[in-house]
Short mmCIF file of C-alpha atoms and ligand atoms in Angstrom, two decimals:
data_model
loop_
_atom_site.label_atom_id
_atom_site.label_comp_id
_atom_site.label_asym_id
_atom_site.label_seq_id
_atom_site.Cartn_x
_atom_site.Cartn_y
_atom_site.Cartn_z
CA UNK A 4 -59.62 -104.03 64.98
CA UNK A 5 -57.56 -100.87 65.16
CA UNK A 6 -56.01 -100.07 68.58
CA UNK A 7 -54.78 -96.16 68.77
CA UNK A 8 -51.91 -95.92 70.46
CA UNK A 9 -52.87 -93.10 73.23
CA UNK A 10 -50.68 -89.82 72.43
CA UNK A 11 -47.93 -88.91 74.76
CA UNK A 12 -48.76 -86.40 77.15
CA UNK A 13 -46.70 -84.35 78.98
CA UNK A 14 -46.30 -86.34 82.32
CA UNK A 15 -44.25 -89.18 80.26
CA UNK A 16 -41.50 -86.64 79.58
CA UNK A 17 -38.77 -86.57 82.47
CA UNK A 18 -37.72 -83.76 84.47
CA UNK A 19 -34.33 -83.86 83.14
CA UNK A 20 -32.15 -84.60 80.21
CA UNK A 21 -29.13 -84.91 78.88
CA UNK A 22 -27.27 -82.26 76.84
CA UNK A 23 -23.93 -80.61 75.96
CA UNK A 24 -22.94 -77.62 77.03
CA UNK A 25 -20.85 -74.90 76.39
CA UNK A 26 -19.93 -74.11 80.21
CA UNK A 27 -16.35 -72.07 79.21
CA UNK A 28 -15.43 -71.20 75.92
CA UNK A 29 -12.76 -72.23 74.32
CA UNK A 30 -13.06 -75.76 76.38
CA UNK A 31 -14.70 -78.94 75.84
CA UNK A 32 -18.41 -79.33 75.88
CA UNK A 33 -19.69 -80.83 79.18
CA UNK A 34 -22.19 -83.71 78.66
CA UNK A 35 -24.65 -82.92 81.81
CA UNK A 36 -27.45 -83.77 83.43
CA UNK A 37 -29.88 -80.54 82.77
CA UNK A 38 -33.91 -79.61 83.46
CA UNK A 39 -35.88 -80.34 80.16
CA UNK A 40 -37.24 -77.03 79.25
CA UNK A 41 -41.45 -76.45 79.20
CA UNK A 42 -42.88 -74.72 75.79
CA UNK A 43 -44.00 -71.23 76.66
CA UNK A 44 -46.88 -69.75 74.06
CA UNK A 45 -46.51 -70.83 70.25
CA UNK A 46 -43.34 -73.50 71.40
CA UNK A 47 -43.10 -77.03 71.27
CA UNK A 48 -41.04 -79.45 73.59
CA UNK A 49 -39.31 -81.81 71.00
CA UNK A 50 -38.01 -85.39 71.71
CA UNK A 51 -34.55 -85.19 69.70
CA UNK A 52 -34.09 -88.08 67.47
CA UNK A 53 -30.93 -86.60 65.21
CA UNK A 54 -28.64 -83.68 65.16
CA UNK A 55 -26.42 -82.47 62.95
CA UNK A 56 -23.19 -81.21 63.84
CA UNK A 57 -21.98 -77.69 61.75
CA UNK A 58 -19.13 -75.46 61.99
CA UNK A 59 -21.08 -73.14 63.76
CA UNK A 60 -21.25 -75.04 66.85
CA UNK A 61 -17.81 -75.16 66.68
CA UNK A 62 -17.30 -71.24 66.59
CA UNK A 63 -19.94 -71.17 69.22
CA UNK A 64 -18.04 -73.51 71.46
CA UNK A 65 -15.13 -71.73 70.59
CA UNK A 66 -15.96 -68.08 71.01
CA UNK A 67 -14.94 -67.27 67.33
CA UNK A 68 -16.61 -64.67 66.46
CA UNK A 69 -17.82 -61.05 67.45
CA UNK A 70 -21.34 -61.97 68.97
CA UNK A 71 -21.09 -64.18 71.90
CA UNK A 72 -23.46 -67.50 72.25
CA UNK A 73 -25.50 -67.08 75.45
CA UNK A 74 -24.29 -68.65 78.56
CA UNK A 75 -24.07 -72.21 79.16
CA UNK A 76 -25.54 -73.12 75.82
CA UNK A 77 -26.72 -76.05 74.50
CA UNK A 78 -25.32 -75.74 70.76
CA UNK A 79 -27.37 -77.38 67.98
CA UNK A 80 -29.54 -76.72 64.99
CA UNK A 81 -29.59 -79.28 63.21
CA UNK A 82 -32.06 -81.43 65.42
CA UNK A 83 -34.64 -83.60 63.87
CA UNK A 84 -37.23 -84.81 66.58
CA UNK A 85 -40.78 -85.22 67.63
CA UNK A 86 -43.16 -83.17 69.19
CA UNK A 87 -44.14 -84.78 72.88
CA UNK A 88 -45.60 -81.25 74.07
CA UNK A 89 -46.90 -78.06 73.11
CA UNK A 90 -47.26 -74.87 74.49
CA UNK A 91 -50.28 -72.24 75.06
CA UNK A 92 -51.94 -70.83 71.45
CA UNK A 93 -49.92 -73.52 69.59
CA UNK A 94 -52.39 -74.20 66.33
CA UNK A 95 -50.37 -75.89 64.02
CA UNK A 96 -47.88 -78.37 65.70
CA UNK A 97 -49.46 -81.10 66.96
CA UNK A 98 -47.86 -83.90 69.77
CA UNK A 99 -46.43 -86.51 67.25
CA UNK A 100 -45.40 -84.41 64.48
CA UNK A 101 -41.49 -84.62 63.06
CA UNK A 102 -40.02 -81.13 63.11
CA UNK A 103 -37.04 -79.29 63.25
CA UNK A 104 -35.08 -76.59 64.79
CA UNK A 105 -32.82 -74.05 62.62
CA UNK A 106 -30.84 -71.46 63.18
CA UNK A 107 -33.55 -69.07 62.48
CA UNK A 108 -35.38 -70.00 65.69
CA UNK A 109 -37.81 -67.32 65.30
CA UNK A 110 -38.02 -63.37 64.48
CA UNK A 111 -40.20 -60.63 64.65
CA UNK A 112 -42.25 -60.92 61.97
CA UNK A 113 -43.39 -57.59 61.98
CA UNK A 114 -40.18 -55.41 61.26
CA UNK A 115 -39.11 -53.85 57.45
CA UNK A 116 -36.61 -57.15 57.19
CA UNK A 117 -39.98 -59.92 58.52
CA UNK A 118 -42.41 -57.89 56.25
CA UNK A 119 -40.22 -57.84 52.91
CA UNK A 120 -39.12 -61.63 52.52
CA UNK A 121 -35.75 -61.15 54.39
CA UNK A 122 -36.80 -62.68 57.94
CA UNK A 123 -32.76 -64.10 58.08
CA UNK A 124 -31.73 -60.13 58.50
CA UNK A 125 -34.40 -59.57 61.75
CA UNK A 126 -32.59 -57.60 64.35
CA UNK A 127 -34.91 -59.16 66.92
CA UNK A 128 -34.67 -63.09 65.66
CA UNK A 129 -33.26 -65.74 67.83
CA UNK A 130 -30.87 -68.31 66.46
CA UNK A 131 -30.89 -72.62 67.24
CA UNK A 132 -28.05 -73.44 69.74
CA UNK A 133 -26.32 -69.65 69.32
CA UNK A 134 -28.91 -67.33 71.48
CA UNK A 135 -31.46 -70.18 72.40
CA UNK A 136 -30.70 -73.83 73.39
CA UNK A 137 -30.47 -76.33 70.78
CA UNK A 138 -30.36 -79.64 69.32
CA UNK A 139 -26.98 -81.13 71.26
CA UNK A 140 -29.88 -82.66 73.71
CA UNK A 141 -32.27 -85.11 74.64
CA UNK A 142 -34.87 -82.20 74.47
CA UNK A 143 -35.47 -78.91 72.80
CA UNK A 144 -37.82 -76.01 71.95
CA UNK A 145 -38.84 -75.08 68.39
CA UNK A 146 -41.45 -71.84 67.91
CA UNK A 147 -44.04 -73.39 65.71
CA UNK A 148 -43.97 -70.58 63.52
CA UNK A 149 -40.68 -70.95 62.92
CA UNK A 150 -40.05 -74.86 62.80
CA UNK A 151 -38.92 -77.07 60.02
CA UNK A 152 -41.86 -79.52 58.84
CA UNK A 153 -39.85 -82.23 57.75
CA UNK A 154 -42.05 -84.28 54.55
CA UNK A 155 -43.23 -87.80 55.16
CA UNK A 156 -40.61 -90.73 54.66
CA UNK A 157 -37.62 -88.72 55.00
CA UNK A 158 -34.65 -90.65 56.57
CA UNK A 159 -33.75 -89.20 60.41
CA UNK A 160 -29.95 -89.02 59.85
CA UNK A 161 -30.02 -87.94 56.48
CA UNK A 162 -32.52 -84.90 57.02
CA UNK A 163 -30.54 -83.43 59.60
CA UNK A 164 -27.98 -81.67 57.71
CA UNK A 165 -30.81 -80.20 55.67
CA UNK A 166 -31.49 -78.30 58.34
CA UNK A 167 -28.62 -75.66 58.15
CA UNK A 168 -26.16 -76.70 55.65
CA UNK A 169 -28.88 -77.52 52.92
CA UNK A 170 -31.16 -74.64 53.22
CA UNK A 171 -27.81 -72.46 53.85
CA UNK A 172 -26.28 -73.79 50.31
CA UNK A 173 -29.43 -73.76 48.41
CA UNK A 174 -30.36 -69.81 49.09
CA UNK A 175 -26.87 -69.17 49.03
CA UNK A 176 -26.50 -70.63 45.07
CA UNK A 177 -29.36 -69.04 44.42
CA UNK A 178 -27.82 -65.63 45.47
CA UNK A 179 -25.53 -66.18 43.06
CA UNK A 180 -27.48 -65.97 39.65
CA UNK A 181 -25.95 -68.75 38.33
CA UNK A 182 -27.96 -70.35 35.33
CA UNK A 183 -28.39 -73.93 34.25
CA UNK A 184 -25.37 -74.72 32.12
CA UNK A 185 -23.00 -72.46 33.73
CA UNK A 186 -20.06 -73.08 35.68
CA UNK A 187 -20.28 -72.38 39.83
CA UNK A 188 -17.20 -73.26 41.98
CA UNK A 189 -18.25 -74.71 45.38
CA UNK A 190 -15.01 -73.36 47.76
CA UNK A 191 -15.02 -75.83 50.74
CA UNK A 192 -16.44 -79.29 50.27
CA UNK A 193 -17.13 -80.14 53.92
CA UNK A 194 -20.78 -80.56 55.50
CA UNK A 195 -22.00 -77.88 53.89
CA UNK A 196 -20.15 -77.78 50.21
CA UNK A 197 -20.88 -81.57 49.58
CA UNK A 198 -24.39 -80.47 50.01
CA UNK A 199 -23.41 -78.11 47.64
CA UNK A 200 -22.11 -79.50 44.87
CA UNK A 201 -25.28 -81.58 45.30
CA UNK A 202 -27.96 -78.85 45.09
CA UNK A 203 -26.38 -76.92 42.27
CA UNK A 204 -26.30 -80.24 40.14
CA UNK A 205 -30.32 -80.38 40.84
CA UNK A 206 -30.27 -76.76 39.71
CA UNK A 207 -28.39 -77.62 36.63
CA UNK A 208 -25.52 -75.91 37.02
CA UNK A 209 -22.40 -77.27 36.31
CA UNK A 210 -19.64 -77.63 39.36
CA UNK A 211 -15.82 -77.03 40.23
CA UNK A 212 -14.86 -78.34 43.72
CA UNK A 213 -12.01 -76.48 45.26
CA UNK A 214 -10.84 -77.88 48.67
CA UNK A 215 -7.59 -78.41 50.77
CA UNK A 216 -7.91 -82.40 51.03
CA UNK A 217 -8.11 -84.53 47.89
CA UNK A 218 -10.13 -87.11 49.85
CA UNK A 219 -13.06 -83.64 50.15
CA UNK A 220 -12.64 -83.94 46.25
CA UNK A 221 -12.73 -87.42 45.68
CA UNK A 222 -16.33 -86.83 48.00
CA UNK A 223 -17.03 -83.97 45.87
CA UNK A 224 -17.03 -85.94 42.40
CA UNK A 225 -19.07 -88.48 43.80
CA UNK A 226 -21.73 -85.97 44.27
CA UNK A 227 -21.36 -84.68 40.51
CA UNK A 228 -18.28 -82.45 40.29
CA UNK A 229 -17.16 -82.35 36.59
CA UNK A 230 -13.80 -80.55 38.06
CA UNK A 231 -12.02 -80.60 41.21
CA UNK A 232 -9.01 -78.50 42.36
CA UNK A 233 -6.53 -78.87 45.56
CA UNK A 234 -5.91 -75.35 46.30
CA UNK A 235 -3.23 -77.30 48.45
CA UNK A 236 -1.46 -77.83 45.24
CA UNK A 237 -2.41 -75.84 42.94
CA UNK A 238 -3.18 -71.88 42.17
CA UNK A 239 -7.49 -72.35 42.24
CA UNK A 240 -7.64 -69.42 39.64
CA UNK A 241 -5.28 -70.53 37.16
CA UNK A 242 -6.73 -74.20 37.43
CA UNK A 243 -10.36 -72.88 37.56
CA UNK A 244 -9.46 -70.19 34.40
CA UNK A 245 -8.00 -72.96 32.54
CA UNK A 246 -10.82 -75.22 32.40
CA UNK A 247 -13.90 -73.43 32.43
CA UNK A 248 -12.89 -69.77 30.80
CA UNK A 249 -14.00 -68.25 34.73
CA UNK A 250 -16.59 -69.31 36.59
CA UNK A 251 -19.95 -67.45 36.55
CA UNK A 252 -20.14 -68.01 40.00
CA UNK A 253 -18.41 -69.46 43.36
CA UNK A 254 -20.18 -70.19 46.51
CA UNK A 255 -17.50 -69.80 49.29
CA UNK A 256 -18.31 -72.50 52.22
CA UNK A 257 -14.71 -72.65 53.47
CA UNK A 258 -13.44 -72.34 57.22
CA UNK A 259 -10.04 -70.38 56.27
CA UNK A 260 -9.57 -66.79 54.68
CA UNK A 261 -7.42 -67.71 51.97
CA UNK A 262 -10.39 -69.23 50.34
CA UNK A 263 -12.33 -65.67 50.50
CA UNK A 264 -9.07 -64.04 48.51
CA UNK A 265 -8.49 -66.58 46.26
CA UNK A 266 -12.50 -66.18 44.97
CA UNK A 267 -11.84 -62.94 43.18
CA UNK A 268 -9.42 -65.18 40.82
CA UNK A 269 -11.46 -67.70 39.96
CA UNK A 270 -14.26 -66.06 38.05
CA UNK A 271 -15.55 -64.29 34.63
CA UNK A 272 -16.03 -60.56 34.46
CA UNK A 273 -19.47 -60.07 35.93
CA UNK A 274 -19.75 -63.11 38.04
CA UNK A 275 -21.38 -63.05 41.58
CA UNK A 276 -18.94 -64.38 44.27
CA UNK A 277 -21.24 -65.75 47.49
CA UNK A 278 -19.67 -65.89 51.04
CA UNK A 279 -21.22 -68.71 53.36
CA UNK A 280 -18.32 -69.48 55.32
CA UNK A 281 -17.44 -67.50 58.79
CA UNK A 282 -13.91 -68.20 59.71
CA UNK A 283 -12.71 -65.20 62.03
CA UNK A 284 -10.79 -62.89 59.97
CA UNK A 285 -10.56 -60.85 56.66
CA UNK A 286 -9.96 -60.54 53.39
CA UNK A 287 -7.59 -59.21 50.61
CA UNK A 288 -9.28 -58.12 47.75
CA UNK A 289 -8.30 -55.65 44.67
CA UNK A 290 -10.39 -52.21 44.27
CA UNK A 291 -9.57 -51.34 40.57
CA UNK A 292 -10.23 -55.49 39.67
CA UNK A 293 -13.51 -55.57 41.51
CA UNK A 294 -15.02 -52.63 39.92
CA UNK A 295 -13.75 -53.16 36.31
CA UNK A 296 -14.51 -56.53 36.11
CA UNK A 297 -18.19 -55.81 37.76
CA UNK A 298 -17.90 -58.23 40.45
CA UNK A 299 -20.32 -58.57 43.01
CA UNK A 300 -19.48 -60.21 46.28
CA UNK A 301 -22.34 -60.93 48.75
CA UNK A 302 -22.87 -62.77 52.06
CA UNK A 303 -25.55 -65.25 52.88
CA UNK A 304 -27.09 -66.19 55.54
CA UNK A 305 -29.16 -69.38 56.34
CA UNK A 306 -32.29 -68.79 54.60
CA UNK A 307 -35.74 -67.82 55.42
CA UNK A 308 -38.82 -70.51 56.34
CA UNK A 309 -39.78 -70.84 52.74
CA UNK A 310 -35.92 -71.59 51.46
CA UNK A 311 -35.97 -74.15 54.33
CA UNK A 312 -39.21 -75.56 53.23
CA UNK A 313 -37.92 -75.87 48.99
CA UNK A 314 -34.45 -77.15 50.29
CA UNK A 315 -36.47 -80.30 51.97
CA UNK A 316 -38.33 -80.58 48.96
CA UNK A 317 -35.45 -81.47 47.07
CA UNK A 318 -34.18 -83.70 49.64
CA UNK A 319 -37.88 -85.01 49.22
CA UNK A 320 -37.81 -85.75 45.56
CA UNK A 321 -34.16 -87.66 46.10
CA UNK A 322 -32.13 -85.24 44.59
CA UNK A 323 -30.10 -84.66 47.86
CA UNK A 324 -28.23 -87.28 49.82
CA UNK A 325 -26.43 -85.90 52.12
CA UNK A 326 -23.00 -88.06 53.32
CA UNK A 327 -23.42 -88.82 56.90
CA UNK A 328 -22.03 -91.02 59.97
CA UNK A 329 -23.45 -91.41 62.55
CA UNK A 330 -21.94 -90.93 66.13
CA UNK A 331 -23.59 -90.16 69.38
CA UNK A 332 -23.89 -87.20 72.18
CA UNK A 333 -20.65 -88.40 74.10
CA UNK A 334 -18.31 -88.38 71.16
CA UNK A 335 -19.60 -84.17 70.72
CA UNK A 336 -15.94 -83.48 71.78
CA UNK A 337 -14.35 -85.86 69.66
CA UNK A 338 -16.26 -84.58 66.38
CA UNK A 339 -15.04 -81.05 67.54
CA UNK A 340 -11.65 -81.72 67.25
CA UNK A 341 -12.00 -84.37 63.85
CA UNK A 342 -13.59 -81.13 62.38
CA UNK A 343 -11.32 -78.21 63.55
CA UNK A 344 -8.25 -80.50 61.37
CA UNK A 345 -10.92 -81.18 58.47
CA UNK A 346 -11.38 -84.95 59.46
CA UNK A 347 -14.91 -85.23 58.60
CA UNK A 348 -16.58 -86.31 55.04
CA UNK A 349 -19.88 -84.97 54.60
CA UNK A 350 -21.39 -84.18 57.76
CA UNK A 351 -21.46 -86.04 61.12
CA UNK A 352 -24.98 -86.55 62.77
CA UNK A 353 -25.40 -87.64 66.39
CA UNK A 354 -27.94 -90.15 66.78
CA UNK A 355 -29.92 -89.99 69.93
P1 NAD B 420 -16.77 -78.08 57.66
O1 NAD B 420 -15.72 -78.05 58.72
O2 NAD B 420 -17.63 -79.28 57.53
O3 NAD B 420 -16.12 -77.81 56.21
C1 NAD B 420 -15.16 -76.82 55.98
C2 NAD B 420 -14.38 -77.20 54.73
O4 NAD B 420 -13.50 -76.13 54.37
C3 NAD B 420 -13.52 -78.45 54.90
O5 NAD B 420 -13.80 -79.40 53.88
C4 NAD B 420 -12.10 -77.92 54.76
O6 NAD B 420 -11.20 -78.87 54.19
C5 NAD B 420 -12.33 -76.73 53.83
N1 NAD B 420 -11.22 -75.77 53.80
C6 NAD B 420 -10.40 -75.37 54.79
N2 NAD B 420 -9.50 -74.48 54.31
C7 NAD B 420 -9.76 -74.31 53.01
C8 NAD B 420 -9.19 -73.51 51.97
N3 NAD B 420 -8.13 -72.71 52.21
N4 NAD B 420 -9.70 -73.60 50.72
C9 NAD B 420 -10.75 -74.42 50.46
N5 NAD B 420 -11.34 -75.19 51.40
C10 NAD B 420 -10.85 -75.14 52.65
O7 NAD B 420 -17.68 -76.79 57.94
P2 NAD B 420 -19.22 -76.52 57.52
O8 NAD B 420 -20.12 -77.08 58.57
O9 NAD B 420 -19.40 -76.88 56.11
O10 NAD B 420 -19.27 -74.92 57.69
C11 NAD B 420 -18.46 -74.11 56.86
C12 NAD B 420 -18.53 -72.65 57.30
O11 NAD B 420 -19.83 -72.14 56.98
C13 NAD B 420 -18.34 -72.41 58.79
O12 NAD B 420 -17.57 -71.22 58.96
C14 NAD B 420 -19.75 -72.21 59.29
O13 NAD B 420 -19.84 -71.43 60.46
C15 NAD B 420 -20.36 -71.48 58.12
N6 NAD B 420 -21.82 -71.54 58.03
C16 NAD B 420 -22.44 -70.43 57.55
C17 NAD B 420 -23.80 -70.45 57.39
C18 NAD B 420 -24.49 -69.25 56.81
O14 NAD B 420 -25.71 -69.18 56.91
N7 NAD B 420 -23.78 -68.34 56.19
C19 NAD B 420 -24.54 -71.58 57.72
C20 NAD B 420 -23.87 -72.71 58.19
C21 NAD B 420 -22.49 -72.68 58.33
ZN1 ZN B 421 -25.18 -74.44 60.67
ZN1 ZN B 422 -38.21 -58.93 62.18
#
């Protein structure tokens, strides 16, 4: 005989949670006691199960950069969970279903951006743990229109960091043109360039690992770097120049500067350089060498529902492992400060 267990309803989820917050910037998250939020039309009211903890929470938390967070937020969008309750006109979440937030919580979906397969440029959209509360909780909201739908079988502390840094890498290698057999350097090889390296191996391409921390590039070759460079140590162009002739390509995913400048040197004539990365700051770059060479250099941002949806696909097929450890919602403060010194291999995710 079957028995069906009888699906949550809404009266089994408490009135409050816990969650950290960003109460002051610039200081340590609070871990508080806070009300559980109710799904409005098209939202869902997750149960958190994993989050993943990026950089960006860290400039949120931190006030880093020229947008502010809003106030007392609840950082996080990397959050793998399960739908307990759903809101009016929701028609394609159901209670039950494994979803997750991003950091393109939702958008317009009507304006020039929404209508021409750019949703990540919206003016209107909301962003995961930045402008709406996130994943750094017991609960949180996802738009169903807007929510990851993570595939069968996939492992809850592993699929996390798909979330941001994988979708982020993927569309952001894709943006720039490199083929299969040619040379990309991944600049940064921390949550999201480990993912990196991984992706552009599925894609064929072949990969040069440039980070500050030879234990990043010992990670970095275990994920299918063919060369690795301290920039520590050594000059990244000359290194990068010597053994691959210029690289057709570099994905920038690193949290100082330097790494922005240093780019322009590592390349080919006609290469695409990619920015990911959002230290504070600027850059130094040549006029006369950018235009005669024919360089392009581009930002990227996240990427829209369907980049989210082929990046899990990969993770799907096994092609993407992410390198996680697993910590929980009271050590938020401590995996803060690991990460501001570049402690952390591979990404941390906070089980809940
Ligand atoms: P992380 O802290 O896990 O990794 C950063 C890495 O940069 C570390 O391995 C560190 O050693 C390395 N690094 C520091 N200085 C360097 C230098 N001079 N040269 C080379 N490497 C250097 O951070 P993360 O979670 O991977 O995020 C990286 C950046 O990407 C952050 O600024 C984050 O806000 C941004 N981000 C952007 C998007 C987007 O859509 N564009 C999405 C997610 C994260
Ligand atoms: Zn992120
Ligand atoms: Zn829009």
């Amino acid at each position: 005989m079957t028995t069906v267990a009888p699906s949550p309803t809404r009266t089994e989820v408490p009135t409050t949670m816990r969650a950290a917050v960003v109460t002051t910037t610039g200081e340590p998250l609070t871990i508080s006691e806070v009300p559980v939020p109710t799904p409005g039309p098209h939202e869902a009211l997750v149960r958190v199960i994993t989050s993943g903890v990026c950089h960006t929470d860290l400039h949120a938390a931190r006030g880093d950069w020229p947008v502010a967070p809003k106030d007392q937020i609840i950082p996080g969008h990397e959050g793998y969970g399960e739908v307990v309750a759903i809101g009016d006109r929701v028609t394609t979440l159901e209670v039950g279903q494994k979803v997750g937030n991003a950091w393109l919580w939702s958008a317009c979906g009507v304006c020039e951006y929404c209508r021409t397969g750019w949703e990540t440029l919206c003016p209107e959209q909301q962003n995961g743990g930045y402008s709406v509360d996130g994943s750094f909780g017991e609960y949180m909201l996802v738009d169903e229109r807007y929510a990851a739908r993570i595939p069968d079988g996939a492992d809850p502390v592993e699929v996390a960091p798909i979330l941001c840094a994988g979708v982020t890498v993927y569309k952001g290698l894709k943006m720039t043109g490199v083929r299969p057999g040619q040379w990309v350097v991944v600049s940064g090889i921390g949550g999201l360039g480990h993912i990196a390296v991984q992706y552009a191996r599925a894609m064929g391409m072949r990969v040069v690992a440039v980070d500050v921390d030879d234990s990043k590039l010992a990670l970095a070759r275990t994920h299918g770097a063919e060369v690795t460079v301290n920039a520590a140590t050594h000059e990244p162009g000359e290194a990068v120049q010597a053994a691959t002739g210029g690289a057709h390509g570099v994905l920038v995913t690193a949290v100082h500067p330097k790494a922005f400048d240093q780019a322009l040197g590592v390349v080919r004539r006609g290469a695409t350089i990619v920015f990911n990365g959002l230290p504070p700051g600027t850059f130094d770059a040549d006029i006369f060498d950018i235009v005669l060479r024919a360089i392009t250099i581009r930002g990227s941002i996240v990427g829209t529902r369907q980049d989210l949806a082929d990046a899990l696909d990969f993770y799907a097929r096994g092609e993407i492992h992410p390198t996680v450890h697993v910590e929980t919602l009271e050590d938020v403060n401590d995996v803060f400060e690991r990460m501001e010194r570049g402690k952390i291999d591979g990404r941390i995710v906070m089980q809940f």
